[in-house]
Amino acid sequence: MAVDPQEPYPGHSLQPDIPALFGMILLPSGTYVGVENYQDSLPPHSLDVVLVGEVVYLSGNFIMGAARHEGSPRSDSGSPSREENPQDEYAGELDYSADSDYVEEFASDTTSLNSMITAYRYENGRRYHAYRDGAYWGPNDEMQNEQLDIAHHMFTMLLGDKLCLAPISDNIQRVLDVDEYPSAEVIGTDLSPTQPTFVPPNLRFEVDDAEDSWAYPENHFDLIHVRSLYGAISNWPAFYRNMMIGLRPGGWFDQLEMSIEFRSDDDTVTYDHILAEWSRIFIDAGERFGKTFRICDLARDYMLDVGFENVTERRFKLPVGPWTRDEHYRKLGMWNLLHCEKGIEGWAMALLTRVMGWSYEEVQIFLASMRRGLRDYSRIHAYFYVVSVYGQKPLKGHNADK
């Protein structure tokens, strides 16, 4: 039975299930998680999709950046479902015989990058992007990419196995599954060229900065989807104006962000707890860095300010650790604990050493305390908010022409 991702939590306290805490088995650090057929439960999406920010890597598919449909909508009638015959459907859709040199040529095209872009910064045992060096605090190494994999799985679980919540029209073709819809051209954008060399022929990657001037035609996309850009944008009003310019009239902008403020409904996260200290430190670090970590609380108003209509905000409580009574959220809490443990060093190291002036040793001591705090879920019933905000570009009028 499908789970409403918001029930039973809006307006209610998360309730711990103490006996269940000791029955959970956490995956060891570094365990790879694969998820198949994640797109089957998605509603029909648009002819055009932009994913800005986070790399999505599941079951061999990278989906990130802008997707532009080149052909007419494809009818699914009479075609086998992915569950019935996933391998045959993929083989039937792609014909490699037309270009036996596809793999070599495409790999060459997508990896022909200036050496300056791949001259990564190595600092305190982590690897960081070279393009626009210092513009973003997160590492681009394998450890952090694993955290992104976990985050994607966790967020789609939270949203009821959906990538986004914007109510995309039913008559628009889905283009997120690149192996099922080869007519869609997918453009991946990131500061780091960390994508695989073998990708489908309708997918290419570009090294780009989301804060640069808008590089795509105006009124171009039916959907722009953004996830996890907290602490990454210095001028959010300008960013949202670019999103408005890039959308077609009637198109949707959809954003998912998580809060960095740990909370509890039973006051177990006290002011002097390490989780509360983490929250205060990184809110301060974001303001000093000039890129706020509070965008989940600001996005709705920014979208309204630039003229989006039908703006809707939905807030979800995401537990830290498997302490809740609800089975669905207990699983989410397990994933979130793994997500936090995998991510905290990468989230902290550059900001605390470059911005806050901490030493490497001070950061490691702080992280050790954080790990103890995260694992104390039998006593500390922490969660943080994940916020989905979406809005529509007006079909006509002043706001549509901005």
mmCIF file of C-alpha atoms in Angstrom:
data_model
loop_
_atom_site.group_PDB
_atom_site.id
_atom_site.type_symbol
_atom_site.label_atom_id
_atom_site.label_comp_id
_atom_site.label_asym_id
_atom_site.label_seq_id
_atom_site.Cartn_x
_atom_site.Cartn_y
_atom_site.Cartn_z
ATOM 1 C CA MET A 1 0.000 0.000 0.000
ATOM 2 C CA ALA A 2 1.338 3.416 -0.927
ATOM 3 C CA VAL A 3 2.415 5.614 1.952
ATOM 4 C CA ASP A 4 1.423 9.251 2.117
ATOM 5 C CA PRO A 5 4.790 10.894 2.735
ATOM 6 C CA GLN A 6 3.249 13.505 4.996
ATOM 7 C CA GLU A 7 1.155 11.269 7.250
ATOM 8 C CA PRO A 8 0.939 11.066 10.206
ATOM 9 C CA TYR A 9 3.359 13.844 10.901
ATOM 10 C CA PRO A 10 1.997 17.252 9.859
ATOM 11 C CA GLY A 11 0.742 18.819 13.050
ATOM 12 C CA HIS A 12 1.797 15.823 15.137
ATOM 13 C CA SER A 13 4.868 14.933 17.135
ATOM 14 C CA LEU A 14 7.151 12.161 15.987
ATOM 15 C CA GLN A 15 6.748 9.362 18.518
ATOM 16 C CA PRO A 16 9.675 7.097 19.424
ATOM 17 C CA ASP A 17 9.240 3.335 19.360
ATOM 18 C CA ILE A 18 11.809 2.241 21.937
ATOM 19 C CA PRO A 19 11.582 -1.569 21.438
ATOM 20 C CA ALA A 20 12.062 -1.173 17.687
ATOM 21 C CA LEU A 21 15.304 0.724 18.148
ATOM 22 C CA PHE A 22 17.161 -2.446 19.004
ATOM 23 C CA GLY A 23 15.785 -4.449 16.113
ATOM 24 C CA MET A 24 17.258 -2.349 13.335
ATOM 25 C CA ILE A 25 20.357 -3.380 11.409
ATOM 26 C CA LEU A 26 22.364 -0.478 10.043
ATOM 27 C CA LEU A 27 24.409 -0.964 6.910
ATOM 28 C CA PRO A 28 28.149 -0.565 7.447
ATOM 29 C CA SER A 29 29.784 2.622 6.282
ATOM 30 C CA GLY A 30 30.608 2.476 2.575
ATOM 31 C CA THR A 31 27.866 0.004 1.638
ATOM 32 C CA TYR A 32 26.649 0.681 -1.919
ATOM 33 C CA VAL A 33 22.912 0.962 -2.306
ATOM 34 C CA GLY A 34 21.274 0.215 -5.658
ATOM 35 C CA VAL A 35 17.677 1.066 -6.464
ATOM 36 C CA GLU A 36 15.975 -0.144 -9.617
ATOM 37 C CA ASN A 37 12.851 1.043 -11.412
ATOM 38 C CA TYR A 38 12.729 4.186 -9.305
ATOM 39 C CA GLN A 39 10.968 6.051 -12.081
ATOM 40 C CA ASP A 40 8.039 3.647 -12.447
ATOM 41 C CA SER A 41 5.938 5.425 -9.834
ATOM 42 C CA LEU A 42 6.578 8.908 -11.163
ATOM 43 C CA PRO A 43 3.676 10.756 -12.762
ATOM 44 C CA PRO A 44 4.114 11.791 -16.373
ATOM 45 C CA HIS A 45 6.678 14.539 -16.585
ATOM 46 C CA SER A 46 7.381 17.264 -19.038
ATOM 47 C CA LEU A 47 8.913 17.461 -22.438
ATOM 48 C CA ASP A 48 11.720 19.414 -20.841
ATOM 49 C CA VAL A 49 13.405 18.872 -17.515
ATOM 50 C CA VAL A 50 16.241 20.644 -15.757
ATOM 51 C CA LEU A 51 17.914 19.120 -12.723
ATOM 52 C CA VAL A 52 20.305 21.570 -11.095
ATOM 53 C CA GLY A 53 22.677 20.673 -8.313
ATOM 54 C CA GLU A 54 22.743 17.082 -7.166
ATOM 55 C CA VAL A 55 23.983 14.088 -9.139
ATOM 56 C CA VAL A 56 21.466 11.267 -9.293
ATOM 57 C CA TYR A 57 23.090 7.865 -9.772
ATOM 58 C CA LEU A 58 20.873 4.814 -9.502
ATOM 59 C CA SER A 59 21.205 1.457 -11.239
ATOM 60 C CA GLY A 60 23.670 2.801 -13.766
ATOM 61 C CA ASN A 61 21.661 5.878 -14.754
ATOM 62 C CA PHE A 62 22.928 9.411 -14.302
ATOM 63 C CA ILE A 63 20.116 11.915 -14.615
ATOM 64 C CA MET A 64 21.071 15.509 -14.056
ATOM 65 C CA GLY A 65 20.786 18.841 -15.793
ATOM 66 C CA ALA A 66 18.428 19.780 -18.602
ATOM 67 C CA ALA A 67 16.396 17.349 -20.679
ATOM 68 C CA ARG A 68 14.948 18.574 -23.961
ATOM 69 C CA HIS A 69 12.497 16.433 -25.927
ATOM 70 C CA GLU A 70 13.322 16.306 -29.618
ATOM 71 C CA GLY A 71 10.462 14.213 -31.008
ATOM 72 C CA SER A 72 6.730 13.729 -30.646
ATOM 73 C CA PRO A 73 5.325 12.225 -27.446
ATOM 74 C CA ARG A 74 5.799 8.474 -27.311
ATOM 75 C CA SER A 75 2.820 6.242 -26.699
ATOM 76 C CA ASP A 76 3.346 3.509 -24.113
ATOM 77 C CA SER A 77 0.414 1.392 -25.269
ATOM 78 C CA GLY A 78 1.394 -2.151 -26.103
ATOM 79 C CA SER A 79 4.905 -1.831 -24.772
ATOM 80 C CA PRO A 80 6.126 -4.152 -22.009
ATOM 81 C CA SER A 81 6.511 -2.700 -18.540
ATOM 82 C CA ARG A 82 9.940 -2.458 -16.963
ATOM 83 C CA GLU A 83 8.857 -5.022 -14.365
ATOM 84 C CA GLU A 84 7.777 -7.495 -17.036
ATOM 85 C CA ASN A 85 10.870 -7.339 -19.182
ATOM 86 C CA PRO A 86 13.329 -4.597 -18.235
ATOM 87 C CA GLN A 87 16.266 -5.896 -20.254
ATOM 88 C CA ASP A 88 14.357 -6.510 -23.479
ATOM 89 C CA GLU A 89 12.774 -3.060 -23.396
ATOM 90 C CA TYR A 90 16.144 -1.354 -23.092
ATOM 91 C CA ALA A 91 17.614 -3.424 -25.896
ATOM 92 C CA GLY A 92 14.613 -2.747 -28.097
ATOM 93 C CA GLU A 93 14.768 1.010 -27.663
ATOM 94 C CA LEU A 94 18.438 1.574 -28.474
ATOM 95 C CA ASP A 95 20.027 0.497 -31.741
ATOM 96 C CA TYR A 96 23.801 0.585 -31.495
ATOM 97 C CA SER A 97 24.348 -0.944 -34.931
ATOM 98 C CA ALA A 98 24.117 2.475 -36.573
ATOM 99 C CA ASP A 99 27.284 3.596 -34.857
ATOM 100 C CA SER A 100 29.631 0.888 -33.672
ATOM 101 C CA ASP A 101 32.063 3.526 -32.422
ATOM 102 C CA TYR A 102 29.447 5.116 -30.143
ATOM 103 C CA VAL A 103 31.108 4.297 -26.834
ATOM 104 C CA GLU A 104 34.545 5.550 -27.817
ATOM 105 C CA GLU A 105 33.282 8.704 -29.541
ATOM 106 C CA PHE A 106 30.813 9.647 -26.848
ATOM 107 C CA ALA A 107 33.318 9.051 -24.083
ATOM 108 C CA SER A 108 35.764 11.255 -25.942
ATOM 109 C CA ASP A 109 33.165 14.003 -26.342
ATOM 110 C CA THR A 110 32.128 13.985 -22.709
ATOM 111 C CA THR A 111 35.623 13.784 -21.249
ATOM 112 C CA SER A 112 37.360 16.349 -23.480
ATOM 113 C CA LEU A 113 37.709 18.871 -20.664
ATOM 114 C CA ASN A 114 40.288 21.519 -20.058
ATOM 115 C CA SER A 115 43.016 20.259 -17.739
ATOM 116 C CA MET A 116 42.315 23.207 -15.456
ATOM 117 C CA ILE A 117 38.841 21.831 -14.731
ATOM 118 C CA THR A 118 40.196 18.456 -13.633
ATOM 119 C CA ALA A 119 43.110 19.854 -11.617
ATOM 120 C CA TYR A 120 41.200 19.215 -8.417
ATOM 121 C CA ARG A 121 42.062 20.757 -5.079
ATOM 122 C CA TYR A 122 43.152 18.176 -2.493
ATOM 123 C CA GLU A 123 42.812 19.451 1.048
ATOM 124 C CA ASN A 124 42.631 17.759 4.452
ATOM 125 C CA GLY A 125 42.220 14.355 2.869
ATOM 126 C CA ARG A 126 39.305 15.352 0.630
ATOM 127 C CA ARG A 127 39.007 16.279 -3.059
ATOM 128 C CA TYR A 128 37.255 19.459 -4.237
ATOM 129 C CA HIS A 129 36.221 20.933 -7.582
ATOM 130 C CA ALA A 130 38.713 23.017 -9.575
ATOM 131 C CA TYR A 131 36.301 24.985 -11.759
ATOM 132 C CA ARG A 132 35.366 28.129 -9.817
ATOM 133 C CA ASP A 133 37.662 26.928 -7.051
ATOM 134 C CA GLY A 134 36.183 27.673 -3.647
ATOM 135 C CA ALA A 135 32.711 28.577 -4.914
ATOM 136 C CA TYR A 136 31.290 25.460 -3.286
ATOM 137 C CA TRP A 137 32.308 23.852 -0.006
ATOM 138 C CA GLY A 138 31.366 20.223 -0.707
ATOM 139 C CA PRO A 139 33.919 17.614 -1.847
ATOM 140 C CA ASN A 140 33.516 15.843 -5.180
ATOM 141 C CA ASP A 141 35.217 12.591 -4.168
ATOM 142 C CA GLU A 142 33.774 9.083 -3.982
ATOM 143 C CA MET A 143 32.830 9.349 -0.321
ATOM 144 C CA GLN A 144 30.653 12.377 -0.950
ATOM 145 C CA ASN A 145 29.205 10.887 -4.125
ATOM 146 C CA GLU A 146 28.070 7.907 -2.044
ATOM 147 C CA GLN A 147 26.329 10.351 0.296
ATOM 148 C CA LEU A 148 24.531 11.839 -2.720
ATOM 149 C CA ASP A 149 23.412 8.368 -3.814
ATOM 150 C CA ILE A 150 21.961 7.728 -0.366
ATOM 151 C CA ALA A 151 20.329 11.165 -0.297
ATOM 152 C CA HIS A 152 18.569 10.552 -3.604
ATOM 153 C CA HIS A 153 17.141 7.249 -2.429
ATOM 154 C CA MET A 154 16.074 8.791 0.880
ATOM 155 C CA PHE A 155 14.384 11.817 -0.698
ATOM 156 C CA THR A 156 12.446 9.755 -3.227
ATOM 157 C CA MET A 157 11.240 7.507 -0.394
ATOM 158 C CA LEU A 158 10.167 10.598 1.531
ATOM 159 C CA LEU A 159 8.165 11.908 -1.433
ATOM 160 C CA GLY A 160 6.364 8.619 -2.004
ATOM 161 C CA ASP A 161 8.773 7.374 -4.703
ATOM 162 C CA LYS A 162 8.526 10.618 -6.649
ATOM 163 C CA LEU A 163 11.313 12.854 -7.873
ATOM 164 C CA CYS A 164 9.261 16.008 -7.372
ATOM 165 C CA LEU A 165 5.776 17.101 -6.352
ATOM 166 C CA ALA A 166 4.946 19.715 -9.000
ATOM 167 C CA PRO A 167 1.650 18.746 -10.707
ATOM 168 C CA ILE A 168 2.967 18.204 -14.217
ATOM 169 C CA SER A 169 0.320 17.884 -16.914
ATOM 170 C CA ASP A 170 -0.669 14.335 -17.869
ATOM 171 C CA ASN A 171 -0.228 15.038 -21.582
ATOM 172 C CA ILE A 172 3.498 15.748 -21.258
ATOM 173 C CA GLN A 173 5.903 12.909 -21.968
ATOM 174 C CA ARG A 174 8.096 11.578 -19.204
ATOM 175 C CA VAL A 175 11.783 12.011 -19.994
ATOM 176 C CA LEU A 176 13.515 11.108 -16.739
ATOM 177 C CA ASP A 177 14.167 7.500 -17.782
ATOM 178 C CA VAL A 178 16.820 7.971 -20.425
ATOM 179 C CA ASP A 179 16.959 4.325 -21.390
ATOM 180 C CA GLU A 180 13.183 4.180 -21.920
ATOM 181 C CA TYR A 181 12.910 7.511 -23.738
ATOM 182 C CA PRO A 182 15.929 7.801 -26.053
ATOM 183 C CA SER A 183 14.391 10.767 -27.897
ATOM 184 C CA ALA A 184 15.078 13.031 -24.922
ATOM 185 C CA GLU A 185 18.337 14.936 -24.913
ATOM 186 C CA VAL A 186 19.681 15.188 -21.377
ATOM 187 C CA ILE A 187 22.302 17.757 -20.422
ATOM 188 C CA GLY A 188 24.005 17.316 -17.065
ATOM 189 C CA THR A 189 25.489 20.370 -15.344
ATOM 190 C CA ASP A 190 27.862 20.472 -12.384
ATOM 191 C CA LEU A 191 30.987 22.242 -11.178
ATOM 192 C CA SER A 192 32.838 18.915 -11.291
ATOM 193 C CA PRO A 193 33.208 16.485 -14.231
ATOM 194 C CA THR A 194 32.776 13.395 -12.037
ATOM 195 C CA GLN A 195 30.308 11.562 -14.280
ATOM 196 C CA PRO A 196 30.925 8.113 -15.833
ATOM 197 C CA THR A 197 32.451 7.787 -19.281
ATOM 198 C CA PHE A 198 29.824 5.287 -20.495
ATOM 199 C CA VAL A 199 26.453 6.988 -20.810
ATOM 200 C CA PRO A 200 23.491 6.652 -23.210
ATOM 201 C CA PRO A 201 23.819 8.481 -26.547
ATOM 202 C CA ASN A 202 21.138 11.012 -25.599
ATOM 203 C CA LEU A 203 23.015 12.231 -22.518
ATOM 204 C CA ARG A 204 25.875 14.689 -22.261
ATOM 205 C CA PHE A 205 27.503 16.528 -19.390
ATOM 206 C CA GLU A 206 28.619 20.122 -19.163
ATOM 207 C CA VAL A 207 30.761 21.771 -16.506
ATOM 208 C CA ASP A 208 28.781 24.830 -15.489
ATOM 209 C CA ASP A 209 27.937 27.061 -12.539
ATOM 210 C CA ALA A 210 24.271 27.474 -11.608
ATOM 211 C CA GLU A 211 25.002 31.104 -10.684
ATOM 212 C CA ASP A 212 26.273 32.039 -14.141
ATOM 213 C CA SER A 213 24.077 33.991 -16.530
ATOM 214 C CA TRP A 214 21.295 31.869 -18.020
ATOM 215 C CA ALA A 215 22.796 29.744 -20.781
ATOM 216 C CA TYR A 216 19.575 28.341 -22.260
ATOM 217 C CA PRO A 217 16.896 29.927 -24.468
ATOM 218 C CA GLU A 218 14.105 31.885 -22.828
ATOM 219 C CA ASN A 219 10.704 30.221 -22.384
ATOM 220 C CA HIS A 220 12.373 26.877 -23.020
ATOM 221 C CA PHE A 221 11.605 24.343 -20.286
ATOM 222 C CA ASP A 222 8.402 22.765 -19.019
ATOM 223 C CA LEU A 223 9.980 21.793 -15.692
ATOM 224 C CA ILE A 224 13.020 22.981 -13.790
ATOM 225 C CA HIS A 225 13.850 20.821 -10.794
ATOM 226 C CA VAL A 226 16.368 21.861 -8.134
ATOM 227 C CA ARG A 227 17.548 19.851 -5.170
ATOM 228 C CA SER A 228 20.015 20.413 -2.317
ATOM 229 C CA LEU A 229 21.458 23.784 -3.268
ATOM 230 C CA TYR A 230 21.598 24.974 0.333
ATOM 231 C CA GLY A 231 24.825 26.906 0.887
ATOM 232 C CA ALA A 232 25.539 26.974 -2.847
ATOM 233 C CA ILE A 233 23.929 30.181 -4.156
ATOM 234 C CA SER A 234 24.977 33.716 -3.226
ATOM 235 C CA ASN A 235 22.142 35.575 -4.977
ATOM 236 C CA TRP A 236 18.917 33.642 -4.669
ATOM 237 C CA PRO A 237 16.633 36.351 -6.127
ATOM 238 C CA ALA A 238 18.739 36.401 -9.320
ATOM 239 C CA PHE A 239 18.717 32.597 -9.402
ATOM 240 C CA TYR A 240 14.917 32.469 -9.252
ATOM 241 C CA ARG A 241 14.646 35.169 -11.921
ATOM 242 C CA ASN A 242 16.756 32.976 -14.208
ATOM 243 C CA MET A 243 14.477 30.031 -13.492
ATOM 244 C CA MET A 244 11.455 32.153 -14.429
ATOM 245 C CA ILE A 245 13.136 33.266 -17.670
ATOM 246 C CA GLY A 246 14.007 29.694 -18.643
ATOM 247 C CA LEU A 247 10.533 28.266 -18.135
ATOM 248 C CA ARG A 248 7.849 28.232 -20.772
ATOM 249 C CA PRO A 249 4.592 29.978 -19.771
ATOM 250 C CA GLY A 250 2.727 27.443 -17.669
ATOM 251 C CA GLY A 251 5.931 25.561 -16.837
ATOM 252 C CA TRP A 252 6.784 24.475 -13.315
ATOM 253 C CA PHE A 253 9.731 25.111 -11.016
ATOM 254 C CA ASP A 254 10.216 22.488 -8.297
ATOM 255 C CA GLN A 255 12.756 22.683 -5.461
ATOM 256 C CA LEU A 256 13.609 20.313 -2.614
ATOM 257 C CA GLU A 257 15.856 21.464 0.228
ATOM 258 C CA MET A 258 16.693 20.142 3.672
ATOM 259 C CA SER A 259 17.157 22.166 6.828
ATOM 260 C CA ILE A 260 20.434 21.891 8.742
ATOM 261 C CA GLU A 261 18.658 22.594 12.052
ATOM 262 C CA PHE A 262 18.196 19.487 14.192
ATOM 263 C CA ARG A 263 14.962 19.535 16.219
ATOM 264 C CA SER A 264 12.918 17.307 18.512
ATOM 265 C CA ASP A 265 9.275 17.294 19.575
ATOM 266 C CA ASP A 266 10.061 15.937 23.048
ATOM 267 C CA ASP A 267 12.857 18.409 23.904
ATOM 268 C CA THR A 268 15.562 15.742 23.782
ATOM 269 C CA VAL A 269 17.605 18.003 21.482
ATOM 270 C CA THR A 270 18.495 20.615 24.082
ATOM 271 C CA TYR A 271 20.225 23.931 23.392
ATOM 272 C CA ASP A 272 23.619 22.609 24.518
ATOM 273 C CA HIS A 273 23.363 19.272 22.676
ATOM 274 C CA ILE A 274 25.963 18.663 19.957
ATOM 275 C CA LEU A 275 23.243 18.491 17.278
ATOM 276 C CA ALA A 276 21.942 21.928 18.251
ATOM 277 C CA GLU A 277 25.510 23.251 18.340
ATOM 278 C CA TRP A 278 26.068 21.920 14.805
ATOM 279 C CA SER A 279 22.977 23.791 13.629
ATOM 280 C CA ARG A 280 24.119 27.119 15.051
ATOM 281 C CA ILE A 281 27.685 26.778 13.766
ATOM 282 C CA PHE A 282 26.696 26.053 10.175
ATOM 283 C CA ILE A 283 23.987 28.678 9.970
ATOM 284 C CA ASP A 284 26.706 31.125 11.027
ATOM 285 C CA ALA A 285 29.220 29.629 8.564
ATOM 286 C CA GLY A 286 26.758 29.974 5.693
ATOM 287 C CA GLU A 287 26.147 33.635 6.453
ATOM 288 C CA ARG A 288 29.890 34.322 6.664
ATOM 289 C CA PHE A 289 30.424 32.445 3.397
ATOM 290 C CA GLY A 290 27.705 34.550 1.776
ATOM 291 C CA LYS A 291 25.568 31.540 0.816
ATOM 292 C CA THR A 292 22.773 30.852 3.259
ATOM 293 C CA PHE A 293 21.912 27.391 4.535
ATOM 294 C CA ARG A 294 18.366 28.538 5.341
ATOM 295 C CA ILE A 295 16.998 28.449 1.802
ATOM 296 C CA CYS A 296 14.347 25.885 2.798
ATOM 297 C CA ASP A 297 12.740 28.623 4.901
ATOM 298 C CA LEU A 298 13.162 31.362 2.285
ATOM 299 C CA ALA A 299 12.373 29.678 -1.039
ATOM 300 C CA ARG A 300 8.608 30.199 -0.994
ATOM 301 C CA ASP A 301 8.843 33.966 -0.502
ATOM 302 C CA TYR A 302 11.593 34.316 -3.120
ATOM 303 C CA MET A 303 9.453 32.462 -5.658
ATOM 304 C CA LEU A 304 6.465 34.679 -4.941
ATOM 305 C CA ASP A 305 8.642 37.785 -5.237
ATOM 306 C CA VAL A 306 9.755 36.966 -8.802
ATOM 307 C CA GLY A 307 6.195 36.233 -9.926
ATOM 308 C CA PHE A 308 5.605 32.490 -9.644
ATOM 309 C CA GLU A 309 1.964 31.527 -9.259
ATOM 310 C CA ASN A 310 0.316 28.565 -7.528
ATOM 311 C CA VAL A 311 3.281 28.385 -5.154
ATOM 312 C CA THR A 312 2.910 25.430 -2.793
ATOM 313 C CA GLU A 313 5.119 24.474 0.140
ATOM 314 C CA ARG A 314 5.116 21.073 1.843
ATOM 315 C CA ARG A 315 7.237 20.368 4.908
ATOM 316 C CA PHE A 316 8.316 16.888 5.999
ATOM 317 C CA LYS A 317 9.918 15.777 9.248
ATOM 318 C CA LEU A 318 12.835 13.448 8.491
ATOM 319 C CA PRO A 319 13.948 11.431 11.553
ATOM 320 C CA VAL A 320 17.632 10.921 12.365
ATOM 321 C CA GLY A 321 17.884 7.251 13.289
ATOM 322 C CA PRO A 322 15.224 4.500 13.374
ATOM 323 C CA TRP A 323 13.432 5.674 16.512
ATOM 324 C CA THR A 324 9.865 6.404 15.350
ATOM 325 C CA ARG A 325 6.891 4.071 15.686
ATOM 326 C CA ASP A 326 5.853 4.379 12.046
ATOM 327 C CA GLU A 327 7.526 1.687 9.944
ATOM 328 C CA HIS A 328 7.939 3.900 6.876
ATOM 329 C CA TYR A 329 9.576 6.699 8.827
ATOM 330 C CA ARG A 330 11.669 4.253 10.837
ATOM 331 C CA LYS A 331 13.215 3.085 7.564
ATOM 332 C CA LEU A 332 13.701 6.684 6.504
ATOM 333 C CA GLY A 333 15.404 7.365 9.826
ATOM 334 C CA MET A 334 17.806 4.492 9.226
ATOM 335 C CA TRP A 335 18.683 5.861 5.795
ATOM 336 C CA ASN A 336 19.057 9.374 7.182
ATOM 337 C CA LEU A 337 21.447 8.203 9.893
ATOM 338 C CA LEU A 338 23.583 6.555 7.206
ATOM 339 C CA HIS A 339 23.236 9.708 5.091
ATOM 340 C CA CYS A 340 24.437 11.946 7.942
ATOM 341 C CA GLU A 341 27.318 9.710 8.974
ATOM 342 C CA LYS A 342 28.519 9.463 5.389
ATOM 343 C CA GLY A 343 28.146 13.190 4.774
ATOM 344 C CA ILE A 344 29.189 15.113 7.879
ATOM 345 C CA GLU A 345 32.929 15.272 7.228
ATOM 346 C CA GLY A 346 32.406 16.591 3.709
ATOM 347 C CA TRP A 347 29.782 19.063 4.865
ATOM 348 C CA ALA A 348 32.034 20.343 7.643
ATOM 349 C CA MET A 349 35.676 20.261 6.599
ATOM 350 C CA ALA A 350 35.977 23.106 4.087
ATOM 351 C CA LEU A 351 33.531 25.416 5.837
ATOM 352 C CA LEU A 352 35.083 25.002 9.271
ATOM 353 C CA THR A 353 38.704 25.281 8.102
ATOM 354 C CA ARG A 354 38.344 27.904 5.350
ATOM 355 C CA VAL A 355 35.518 30.038 6.723
ATOM 356 C CA MET A 356 35.526 29.511 10.487
ATOM 357 C CA GLY A 357 39.303 29.178 10.927
ATOM 358 C CA TRP A 358 39.328 25.792 12.649
ATOM 359 C CA SER A 359 42.260 23.394 12.467
ATOM 360 C CA TYR A 360 41.925 19.930 10.943
ATOM 361 C CA GLU A 361 42.310 18.400 14.409
ATOM 362 C CA GLU A 362 39.562 20.594 15.859
ATOM 363 C CA VAL A 363 37.214 19.528 13.071
ATOM 364 C CA GLN A 364 37.892 15.837 13.691
ATOM 365 C CA ILE A 365 37.214 16.196 17.426
ATOM 366 C CA PHE A 366 33.953 17.992 16.635
ATOM 367 C CA LEU A 367 32.946 15.290 14.137
ATOM 368 C CA ALA A 368 33.622 12.544 16.677
ATOM 369 C CA SER A 369 31.181 14.255 19.049
ATOM 370 C CA MET A 370 28.669 14.599 16.209
ATOM 371 C CA ARG A 371 28.829 10.894 15.402
ATOM 372 C CA ARG A 372 28.169 10.023 19.041
ATOM 373 C CA GLY A 373 25.223 12.413 19.041
ATOM 374 C CA LEU A 374 23.784 10.988 15.829
ATOM 375 C CA ARG A 375 24.027 7.404 17.110
ATOM 376 C CA ASP A 376 22.302 8.198 20.401
ATOM 377 C CA TYR A 377 18.854 7.860 18.837
ATOM 378 C CA SER A 378 17.568 5.658 21.676
ATOM 379 C CA ARG A 379 17.568 8.822 23.832
ATOM 380 C CA ILE A 380 17.728 11.709 21.356
ATOM 381 C CA HIS A 381 14.714 11.781 19.026
ATOM 382 C CA ALA A 382 16.020 14.221 16.452
ATOM 383 C CA TYR A 383 14.695 15.162 13.050
ATOM 384 C CA PHE A 384 15.090 17.969 10.550
ATOM 385 C CA TYR A 385 12.735 19.417 7.993
ATOM 386 C CA VAL A 386 12.826 18.648 4.295
ATOM 387 C CA VAL A 387 10.876 21.255 2.340
ATOM 388 C CA SER A 388 9.353 20.896 -1.120
ATOM 389 C CA VAL A 389 8.341 24.130 -2.850
ATOM 390 C CA TYR A 390 6.963 24.385 -6.360
ATOM 391 C CA GLY A 391 5.371 27.108 -8.443
ATOM 392 C CA GLN A 392 4.191 27.861 -11.968
ATOM 393 C CA LYS A 393 5.213 30.487 -14.480
ATOM 394 C CA PRO A 394 2.110 32.493 -15.477
ATOM 395 C CA LEU A 395 0.592 31.611 -18.829
ATOM 396 C CA LYS A 396 0.344 35.270 -19.776
ATOM 397 C CA GLY A 397 0.561 38.744 -18.336
ATOM 398 C CA HIS A 398 3.262 40.838 -16.705
ATOM 399 C CA ASN A 399 4.887 38.045 -14.702
ATOM 400 C CA ALA A 400 5.126 35.791 -17.741
ATOM 401 C CA ASP A 401 7.019 38.499 -19.618
ATOM 402 C CA LYS A 402 9.498 39.363 -16.849
#
